[in-house]
mmCIF file of C-alpha atoms in Angstrom:
data_model
loop_
_atom_site.group_PDB
_atom_site.id
_atom_site.type_symbol
_atom_site.label_atom_id
_atom_site.label_comp_id
_atom_site.label_asym_id
_atom_site.label_seq_id
_atom_site.Cartn_x
_atom_site.Cartn_y
_atom_site.Cartn_z
ATOM 1 C CA MET A 1 0.232 -0.209 -0.209
ATOM 2 C CA ARG A 2 1.272 3.257 -0.714
ATOM 3 C CA ASP A 3 1.136 6.104 1.027
ATOM 4 C CA PHE A 4 -1.988 8.816 1.217
ATOM 5 C CA GLU A 5 -3.345 11.435 3.692
ATOM 6 C CA TYR A 6 -6.621 10.429 5.503
ATOM 7 C CA GLU A 7 -8.996 12.992 5.771
ATOM 8 C CA ALA A 8 -12.613 12.834 7.981
ATOM 9 C CA PRO A 9 -14.670 15.558 7.509
ATOM 10 C CA VAL A 10 -18.136 15.877 9.266
ATOM 11 C CA SER A 11 -19.287 18.733 7.083
ATOM 12 C CA LEU A 12 -20.618 18.201 3.419
ATOM 13 C CA ALA A 13 -18.817 21.475 2.374
ATOM 14 C CA ASP A 14 -15.857 20.298 3.826
ATOM 15 C CA ALA A 15 -15.870 17.396 2.305
ATOM 16 C CA VAL A 16 -16.720 19.314 -1.541
ATOM 17 C CA GLY A 17 -13.690 21.664 -0.397
ATOM 18 C CA LEU A 18 -11.357 19.035 -0.546
ATOM 19 C CA LEU A 19 -12.028 16.564 -3.265
ATOM 20 C CA ALA A 20 -12.412 20.169 -5.267
ATOM 21 C CA LYS A 21 -9.248 21.398 -4.332
ATOM 22 C CA SER A 22 -7.063 18.402 -5.160
ATOM 23 C CA ASN A 23 -7.899 18.885 -9.151
ATOM 24 C CA GLY A 24 -9.214 14.787 -9.329
ATOM 25 C CA ASN A 25 -6.415 12.844 -6.956
ATOM 26 C CA ALA A 26 -8.444 12.956 -3.975
ATOM 27 C CA ARG A 27 -10.899 9.720 -4.151
ATOM 28 C CA PRO A 28 -13.689 9.822 -1.423
ATOM 29 C CA LEU A 29 -14.235 6.827 0.437
ATOM 30 C CA ALA A 30 -17.832 5.718 1.831
ATOM 31 C CA GLY A 31 -17.551 2.260 2.197
ATOM 32 C CA GLY A 32 -14.342 1.251 0.841
ATOM 33 C CA THR A 33 -14.324 -2.140 -0.128
ATOM 34 C CA ASP A 34 -13.394 -1.469 -3.645
ATOM 35 C CA LEU A 35 -11.453 1.309 -2.938
ATOM 36 C CA ILE A 36 -9.152 0.491 -0.726
ATOM 37 C CA ASP A 37 -8.588 -3.092 -3.079
ATOM 38 C CA HIS A 38 -7.530 -0.593 -5.741
ATOM 39 C CA VAL A 39 -5.449 1.507 -4.272
ATOM 40 C CA ARG A 40 -3.446 -1.702 -2.444
ATOM 41 C CA THR A 41 -2.743 -2.996 -5.787
ATOM 42 C CA GLY A 42 -1.911 0.209 -8.067
ATOM 43 C CA ARG A 43 -5.170 0.043 -10.213
ATOM 44 C CA LEU A 44 -5.966 3.503 -8.920
ATOM 45 C CA THR A 45 -3.400 6.523 -6.974
ATOM 46 C CA THR A 46 -4.162 8.642 -5.070
ATOM 47 C CA ASP A 47 -2.276 11.538 -2.343
ATOM 48 C CA LEU A 48 -5.912 11.994 -0.566
ATOM 49 C CA ILE A 49 -8.589 9.707 0.836
ATOM 50 C CA VAL A 50 -11.812 11.349 2.230
ATOM 51 C CA ASP A 51 -13.344 9.500 4.221
ATOM 52 C CA LEU A 52 -17.507 10.148 4.473
ATOM 53 C CA LYS A 53 -18.569 8.459 7.184
ATOM 54 C CA LYS A 54 -18.974 11.141 9.791
ATOM 55 C CA ILE A 55 -21.602 13.404 7.297
ATOM 56 C CA PRO A 56 -24.561 13.065 8.686
ATOM 57 C CA GLU A 57 -26.523 14.018 5.097
ATOM 58 C CA LEU A 58 -24.487 10.614 3.646
ATOM 59 C CA MET A 59 -25.977 8.765 6.812
ATOM 60 C CA ALA A 60 -29.689 9.761 6.144
ATOM 61 C CA LEU A 61 -32.017 6.364 6.204
ATOM 62 C CA GLU A 62 -35.508 8.014 6.320
ATOM 63 C CA LEU A 63 -38.596 5.744 4.627
ATOM 64 C CA ASN A 64 -42.024 8.149 4.875
ATOM 65 C CA ASP A 65 -44.885 8.506 3.520
ATOM 66 C CA ASP A 66 -43.121 10.393 0.403
ATOM 67 C CA GLY A 67 -40.558 7.295 -0.145
ATOM 68 C CA LEU A 68 -37.005 6.403 0.757
ATOM 69 C CA ARG A 69 -33.955 8.904 1.360
ATOM 70 C CA LEU A 70 -30.368 6.655 1.529
ATOM 71 C CA GLY A 71 -27.705 8.573 3.020
ATOM 72 C CA ALA A 72 -24.236 7.387 -0.199
ATOM 73 C CA ALA A 73 -22.637 6.351 2.716
ATOM 74 C CA VAL A 74 -24.895 4.189 4.260
ATOM 75 C CA PRO A 75 -24.025 0.117 5.390
ATOM 76 C CA CYS A 76 -25.645 -2.907 3.901
ATOM 77 C CA TYR A 77 -26.406 -4.135 7.427
ATOM 78 C CA GLN A 78 -28.421 -1.080 8.009
ATOM 79 C CA ILE A 79 -30.314 -1.321 4.499
ATOM 80 C CA TYR A 80 -31.167 -5.186 4.981
ATOM 81 C CA GLY A 81 -32.317 -4.966 9.236
ATOM 82 C CA HIS A 82 -34.569 -1.776 8.451
ATOM 83 C CA GLN A 83 -38.092 -3.683 7.597
ATOM 84 C CA GLY A 84 -39.213 -0.978 6.217
ATOM 85 C CA ILE A 85 -37.530 -0.701 3.683
ATOM 86 C CA VAL A 86 -37.434 -4.985 3.282
ATOM 87 C CA ASP A 87 -41.370 -4.933 3.242
ATOM 88 C CA ASN A 88 -41.020 -1.975 0.727
ATOM 89 C CA TYR A 89 -38.505 -2.031 -1.357
ATOM 90 C CA SER A 90 -37.114 -5.379 -0.939
ATOM 91 C CA ALA A 91 -35.112 -5.633 -4.712
ATOM 92 C CA ILE A 92 -32.747 -3.097 -2.765
ATOM 93 C CA THR A 93 -31.461 -5.811 0.862
ATOM 94 C CA ASP A 94 -31.565 -8.385 -1.839
ATOM 95 C CA SER A 95 -28.495 -6.747 -3.619
ATOM 96 C CA SER A 96 -27.100 -5.578 0.116
ATOM 97 C CA HIS A 97 -27.186 -8.657 1.180
ATOM 98 C CA ILE A 98 -25.718 -9.780 -1.216
ATOM 99 C CA ILE A 99 -22.658 -7.558 -1.665
ATOM 100 C CA GLY A 100 -19.364 -9.061 -0.226
ATOM 101 C CA GLY A 101 -19.691 -10.900 2.331
ATOM 102 C CA MET A 102 -21.246 -10.429 6.500
ATOM 103 C CA GLN A 103 -18.191 -8.492 7.625
ATOM 104 C CA ILE A 104 -17.860 -6.427 4.462
ATOM 105 C CA GLN A 105 -21.565 -5.390 5.459
ATOM 106 C CA ASN A 106 -20.732 -3.679 7.631
ATOM 107 C CA ARG A 107 -18.630 -1.160 6.047
ATOM 108 C CA ALA A 108 -20.143 -1.284 2.340
ATOM 109 C CA SER A 109 -22.574 0.728 1.459
ATOM 110 C CA VAL A 110 -25.112 0.801 -1.915
ATOM 111 C CA GLY A 111 -24.085 4.371 -2.878
ATOM 112 C CA GLY A 112 -20.240 3.498 -2.734
ATOM 113 C CA ASN A 113 -21.660 0.000 -4.877
ATOM 114 C CA LEU A 114 -23.001 2.497 -7.053
ATOM 115 C CA ALA A 115 -20.526 5.146 -7.797
ATOM 116 C CA ASN A 116 -17.589 2.617 -8.497
ATOM 117 C CA ALA A 117 -19.409 2.174 -12.317
ATOM 118 C CA GLY A 118 -18.682 -1.660 -12.210
ATOM 119 C CA ALA A 119 -20.642 -3.365 -14.949
ATOM 120 C CA ALA A 120 -21.238 -5.842 -12.256
ATOM 121 C CA ALA A 121 -22.346 -3.850 -9.223
ATOM 122 C CA ASP A 122 -25.125 -6.070 -7.536
ATOM 123 C CA SER A 123 -26.577 -2.367 -6.308
ATOM 124 C CA THR A 124 -27.422 -1.043 -9.599
ATOM 125 C CA PRO A 125 -29.691 -2.863 -11.340
ATOM 126 C CA ALA A 126 -31.880 -3.045 -7.982
ATOM 127 C CA LEU A 127 -31.736 0.651 -8.088
ATOM 128 C CA ILE A 128 -32.587 0.839 -11.333
ATOM 129 C CA ALA A 129 -35.771 -1.348 -10.934
ATOM 130 C CA LEU A 130 -37.072 0.668 -7.824
ATOM 131 C CA GLU A 131 -36.847 4.358 -9.851
ATOM 132 C CA ALA A 132 -34.195 6.236 -8.107
ATOM 133 C CA THR A 133 -32.687 9.165 -7.763
ATOM 134 C CA VAL A 134 -28.987 9.780 -7.276
ATOM 135 C CA VAL A 135 -28.548 13.216 -5.832
ATOM 136 C CA ILE A 136 -25.077 14.953 -6.213
ATOM 137 C CA ALA A 137 -23.351 17.284 -4.492
ATOM 138 C CA GLY A 138 -20.280 19.558 -5.818
ATOM 139 C CA PRO A 139 -18.735 23.017 -5.889
ATOM 140 C CA ASP A 140 -20.971 23.883 -8.118
ATOM 141 C CA GLY A 141 -23.691 22.481 -5.762
ATOM 142 C CA THR A 142 -26.517 20.084 -5.674
ATOM 143 C CA ARG A 143 -27.992 17.728 -8.544
ATOM 144 C CA GLU A 144 -30.191 15.367 -9.551
ATOM 145 C CA VAL A 145 -29.249 12.075 -11.908
ATOM 146 C CA ALA A 146 -31.559 9.589 -13.130
ATOM 147 C CA VAL A 147 -30.244 6.360 -11.568
ATOM 148 C CA GLU A 148 -29.702 4.511 -15.433
ATOM 149 C CA ASP A 149 -28.422 7.620 -16.863
ATOM 150 C CA PHE A 150 -25.183 7.348 -13.885
ATOM 151 C CA CYS A 151 -22.907 4.870 -15.248
ATOM 152 C CA THR A 152 -21.763 6.013 -18.545
ATOM 153 C CA GLY A 153 -19.334 2.743 -19.196
ATOM 154 C CA PRO A 154 -16.732 0.654 -17.359
ATOM 155 C CA GLY A 155 -15.591 2.512 -13.993
ATOM 156 C CA GLN A 156 -17.049 5.670 -15.296
ATOM 157 C CA ASN A 157 -19.790 8.198 -14.065
ATOM 158 C CA VAL A 158 -21.046 11.440 -14.404
ATOM 159 C CA LEU A 159 -19.241 12.438 -11.298
ATOM 160 C CA GLU A 160 -17.390 15.844 -11.868
ATOM 161 C CA PRO A 161 -13.566 16.882 -10.079
ATOM 162 C CA GLY A 162 -15.047 17.106 -6.420
ATOM 163 C CA GLU A 163 -18.662 16.180 -6.486
ATOM 164 C CA ILE A 164 -19.686 12.964 -4.641
ATOM 165 C CA ILE A 165 -23.208 11.186 -4.728
ATOM 166 C CA VAL A 166 -25.255 12.390 -1.134
ATOM 167 C CA GLU A 167 -28.215 10.052 -1.248
ATOM 168 C CA LEU A 168 -30.078 7.946 -3.561
ATOM 169 C CA ARG A 169 -33.836 9.027 -3.083
ATOM 170 C CA PHE A 170 -36.282 5.968 -4.223
ATOM 171 C CA PRO A 171 -40.257 7.294 -4.476
ATOM 172 C CA ALA A 172 -43.210 6.065 -2.433
ATOM 173 C CA ARG A 173 -44.324 2.243 -3.573
ATOM 174 C CA PRO A 174 -47.110 2.275 -4.836
ATOM 175 C CA ALA A 175 -50.157 -0.463 -3.555
ATOM 176 C CA HIS A 176 -49.685 -3.996 -5.170
ATOM 177 C CA SER A 177 -46.032 -3.639 -5.727
ATOM 178 C CA GLY A 178 -43.170 -5.616 -5.336
ATOM 179 C CA SER A 179 -39.458 -5.945 -6.789
ATOM 180 C CA HIS A 180 -36.375 -8.482 -6.575
ATOM 181 C CA TYR A 181 -33.115 -8.494 -7.389
ATOM 182 C CA ARG A 182 -31.121 -12.011 -8.156
ATOM 183 C CA ARG A 183 -27.747 -13.164 -9.960
ATOM 184 C CA PHE A 184 -25.831 -15.631 -11.375
ATOM 185 C CA ILE A 185 -21.835 -16.445 -9.722
ATOM 186 C CA PRO A 186 -19.805 -19.284 -9.918
ATOM 187 C CA ARG A 187 -19.513 -19.718 -6.276
ATOM 188 C CA ASN A 188 -22.139 -19.903 -3.406
ATOM 189 C CA GLU A 189 -20.515 -16.420 -1.936
ATOM 190 C CA MET A 190 -18.146 -13.529 -2.416
ATOM 191 C CA ASP A 191 -18.106 -13.922 -6.217
ATOM 192 C CA ILE A 192 -18.972 -10.945 -9.190
ATOM 193 C CA ALA A 193 -22.204 -11.521 -11.477
ATOM 194 C CA VAL A 194 -22.594 -13.016 -14.675
ATOM 195 C CA VAL A 195 -25.663 -12.210 -15.137
ATOM 196 C CA GLY A 196 -27.622 -9.757 -12.608
ATOM 197 C CA VAL A 197 -31.462 -8.886 -12.815
ATOM 198 C CA GLY A 198 -33.896 -6.001 -10.836
ATOM 199 C CA ALA A 199 -37.099 -6.281 -11.109
ATOM 200 C CA SER A 200 -39.742 -4.255 -10.457
ATOM 201 C CA VAL A 201 -43.779 -4.859 -10.912
ATOM 202 C CA VAL A 202 -46.984 -2.610 -10.330
ATOM 203 C CA LEU A 203 -49.718 -5.189 -10.952
ATOM 204 C CA ASP A 204 -53.482 -3.913 -10.942
ATOM 205 C CA ALA A 205 -56.232 -4.818 -7.684
ATOM 206 C CA SER A 206 -57.134 -8.027 -9.168
ATOM 207 C CA GLY A 207 -53.479 -8.968 -8.749
ATOM 208 C CA GLU A 208 -53.562 -10.786 -12.597
ATOM 209 C CA ASN A 209 -52.449 -7.979 -14.914
ATOM 210 C CA PHE A 210 -49.575 -6.171 -15.033
ATOM 211 C CA VAL A 211 -49.826 -1.731 -14.680
ATOM 212 C CA SER A 212 -46.096 -1.634 -15.777
ATOM 213 C CA ALA A 213 -42.731 -2.558 -14.790
ATOM 214 C CA ARG A 214 -38.514 -1.797 -14.792
ATOM 215 C CA ILE A 215 -36.051 -4.222 -14.978
ATOM 216 C CA GLY A 216 -32.663 -3.606 -14.831
ATOM 217 C CA LEU A 217 -29.673 -5.019 -16.133
ATOM 218 C CA GLY A 218 -26.145 -5.904 -14.826
ATOM 219 C CA ALA A 219 -23.280 -7.875 -16.600
ATOM 220 C CA VAL A 220 -24.627 -7.852 -19.901
ATOM 221 C CA ALA A 221 -23.455 -4.693 -21.444
ATOM 222 C CA ALA A 222 -20.708 -1.672 -20.615
ATOM 223 C CA LYS A 223 -23.068 -0.754 -17.649
ATOM 224 C CA PRO A 224 -25.296 -1.919 -16.154
ATOM 225 C CA PHE A 225 -29.242 -0.258 -18.276
ATOM 226 C CA LEU A 226 -32.961 -0.083 -17.920
ATOM 227 C CA CYS A 227 -34.189 -2.776 -20.399
ATOM 228 C CA GLN A 228 -37.543 -0.795 -21.466
ATOM 229 C CA GLU A 229 -37.974 -3.481 -24.065
ATOM 230 C CA ALA A 230 -38.593 -5.947 -21.405
ATOM 231 C CA CYS A 231 -40.661 -2.975 -19.279
ATOM 232 C CA ASP A 232 -42.982 -2.375 -22.873
ATOM 233 C CA ALA A 233 -43.747 -6.726 -23.089
ATOM 234 C CA LEU A 234 -44.684 -6.458 -19.298
ATOM 235 C CA ALA A 235 -47.309 -2.971 -18.887
ATOM 236 C CA GLY A 236 -50.895 -3.657 -19.265
ATOM 237 C CA GLN A 237 -50.517 -7.611 -19.486
ATOM 238 C CA PRO A 238 -52.012 -10.208 -17.746
ATOM 239 C CA VAL A 239 -49.909 -11.900 -15.210
ATOM 240 C CA ASN A 240 -48.775 -15.135 -16.595
ATOM 241 C CA ASP A 241 -45.817 -17.246 -17.814
ATOM 242 C CA GLU A 242 -46.418 -16.162 -21.919
ATOM 243 C CA THR A 243 -46.605 -13.172 -21.086
ATOM 244 C CA ILE A 244 -43.603 -13.340 -18.708
ATOM 245 C CA LYS A 245 -41.390 -15.105 -21.105
ATOM 246 C CA LYS A 246 -42.026 -12.208 -23.479
ATOM 247 C CA ALA A 247 -39.819 -10.103 -21.069
ATOM 248 C CA ALA A 248 -37.337 -12.310 -20.906
ATOM 249 C CA ASP A 249 -37.308 -12.678 -24.423
ATOM 250 C CA ALA A 250 -36.985 -9.245 -24.774
ATOM 251 C CA ALA A 251 -34.098 -9.006 -21.912
ATOM 252 C CA LYS A 252 -32.614 -11.471 -24.073
ATOM 253 C CA SER A 253 -32.734 -9.586 -27.234
ATOM 254 C CA VAL A 254 -30.409 -6.356 -26.218
ATOM 255 C CA VAL A 255 -27.841 -7.268 -24.247
ATOM 256 C CA HIS A 256 -24.285 -7.413 -25.424
ATOM 257 C CA PRO A 257 -22.449 -9.099 -22.787
ATOM 258 C CA ILE A 258 -18.543 -10.070 -22.956
ATOM 259 C CA THR A 259 -17.038 -13.849 -22.956
ATOM 260 C CA ASP A 260 -14.582 -14.180 -19.973
ATOM 261 C CA MET A 261 -13.346 -16.959 -17.455
ATOM 262 C CA ARG A 262 -16.998 -16.386 -15.841
ATOM 263 C CA GLY A 263 -18.925 -17.490 -18.567
ATOM 264 C CA THR A 264 -19.219 -17.373 -22.625
ATOM 265 C CA GLU A 265 -21.935 -14.456 -24.664
ATOM 266 C CA GLU A 266 -24.092 -17.350 -25.584
ATOM 267 C CA PHE A 267 -24.227 -18.101 -21.924
ATOM 268 C CA ARG A 268 -24.950 -14.796 -20.659
ATOM 269 C CA ILE A 269 -27.605 -14.376 -23.389
ATOM 270 C CA HIS A 270 -29.271 -17.081 -22.232
ATOM 271 C CA VAL A 271 -28.974 -16.818 -18.043
ATOM 272 C CA THR A 272 -30.429 -13.566 -18.592
ATOM 273 C CA GLY A 273 -33.632 -14.724 -20.082
ATOM 274 C CA VAL A 274 -33.768 -17.629 -17.268
ATOM 275 C CA LEU A 275 -32.928 -14.808 -13.911
ATOM 276 C CA THR A 276 -35.471 -12.299 -15.805
ATOM 277 C CA GLU A 277 -38.368 -14.859 -15.775
ATOM 278 C CA ARG A 278 -36.995 -16.067 -12.288
ATOM 279 C CA VAL A 279 -36.869 -12.325 -10.671
ATOM 280 C CA ILE A 280 -40.419 -10.964 -12.087
ATOM 281 C CA LYS A 281 -42.155 -14.182 -10.750
ATOM 282 C CA GLN A 282 -40.171 -13.491 -7.260
ATOM 283 C CA ALA A 283 -41.467 -9.844 -7.927
ATOM 284 C CA VAL A 284 -45.134 -10.983 -8.572
ATOM 285 C CA GLU A 285 -45.401 -12.793 -5.577
ATOM 286 C CA ARG A 286 -44.533 -9.976 -3.709
ATOM 287 C CA ALA A 287 -46.634 -7.444 -5.396
ATOM 288 C CA ARG A 288 -49.671 -10.191 -4.245
ATOM 289 C CA GLY A 289 -48.673 -10.561 -0.476
#
């Protein structure tokens, strides 16, 4: 590990100031499970790490009738330990359970996982499915970005020098809605997704028809993305195997995966269809209560 300076500001303004004056050389630390490893291995270099865990805005966790506010540095264990989030935003609790292992989840954060902009990040497809908005603060003030527009490529995102993610905001969940996230990995745990799928569905009062849906896909393109084709295949259609199969086929038709040591392109396309079907069905079960 190379030497670097460490700061732990207690205000958002101080954190932004430290990052802004570094000309892009400082690195914000939310969870640190990726950052510390990247610095240790030389994948990233930095002269300053700015720890964000002491900033109140980044540790906010608030659920009310208007929706959910999730601070960027809130650790994963607090997310899946919150019964209101488990009940209403279950896709993000699904992904929080499998980011690293139990020890890592005491430090790792969804905000950090998103900021890392990994194509196979577990939280991002779930965030896309749940229609999250990313709140960003920087030298020029605060701005908001839809989560599906946040990642721009492998390891790349829309953050400008001096900017950090403050929180994620989720709209209130409608009646008769449910969500789920699932991934395929070669090992039982502590691995990177070969394919990851997040789904959120809204059913009508009978529970027999889809009103709307959002499907987020990960590890099958240069960045996680909203699969609008699969969403359109479900909206307004009856809840049955045929409809769900059409959505899965739509998802398979738009992915562009790579071949690597974890799986071939053909395998990833196949798994995309299988997981999409399974995740939608689980989301429907949750929507029906």
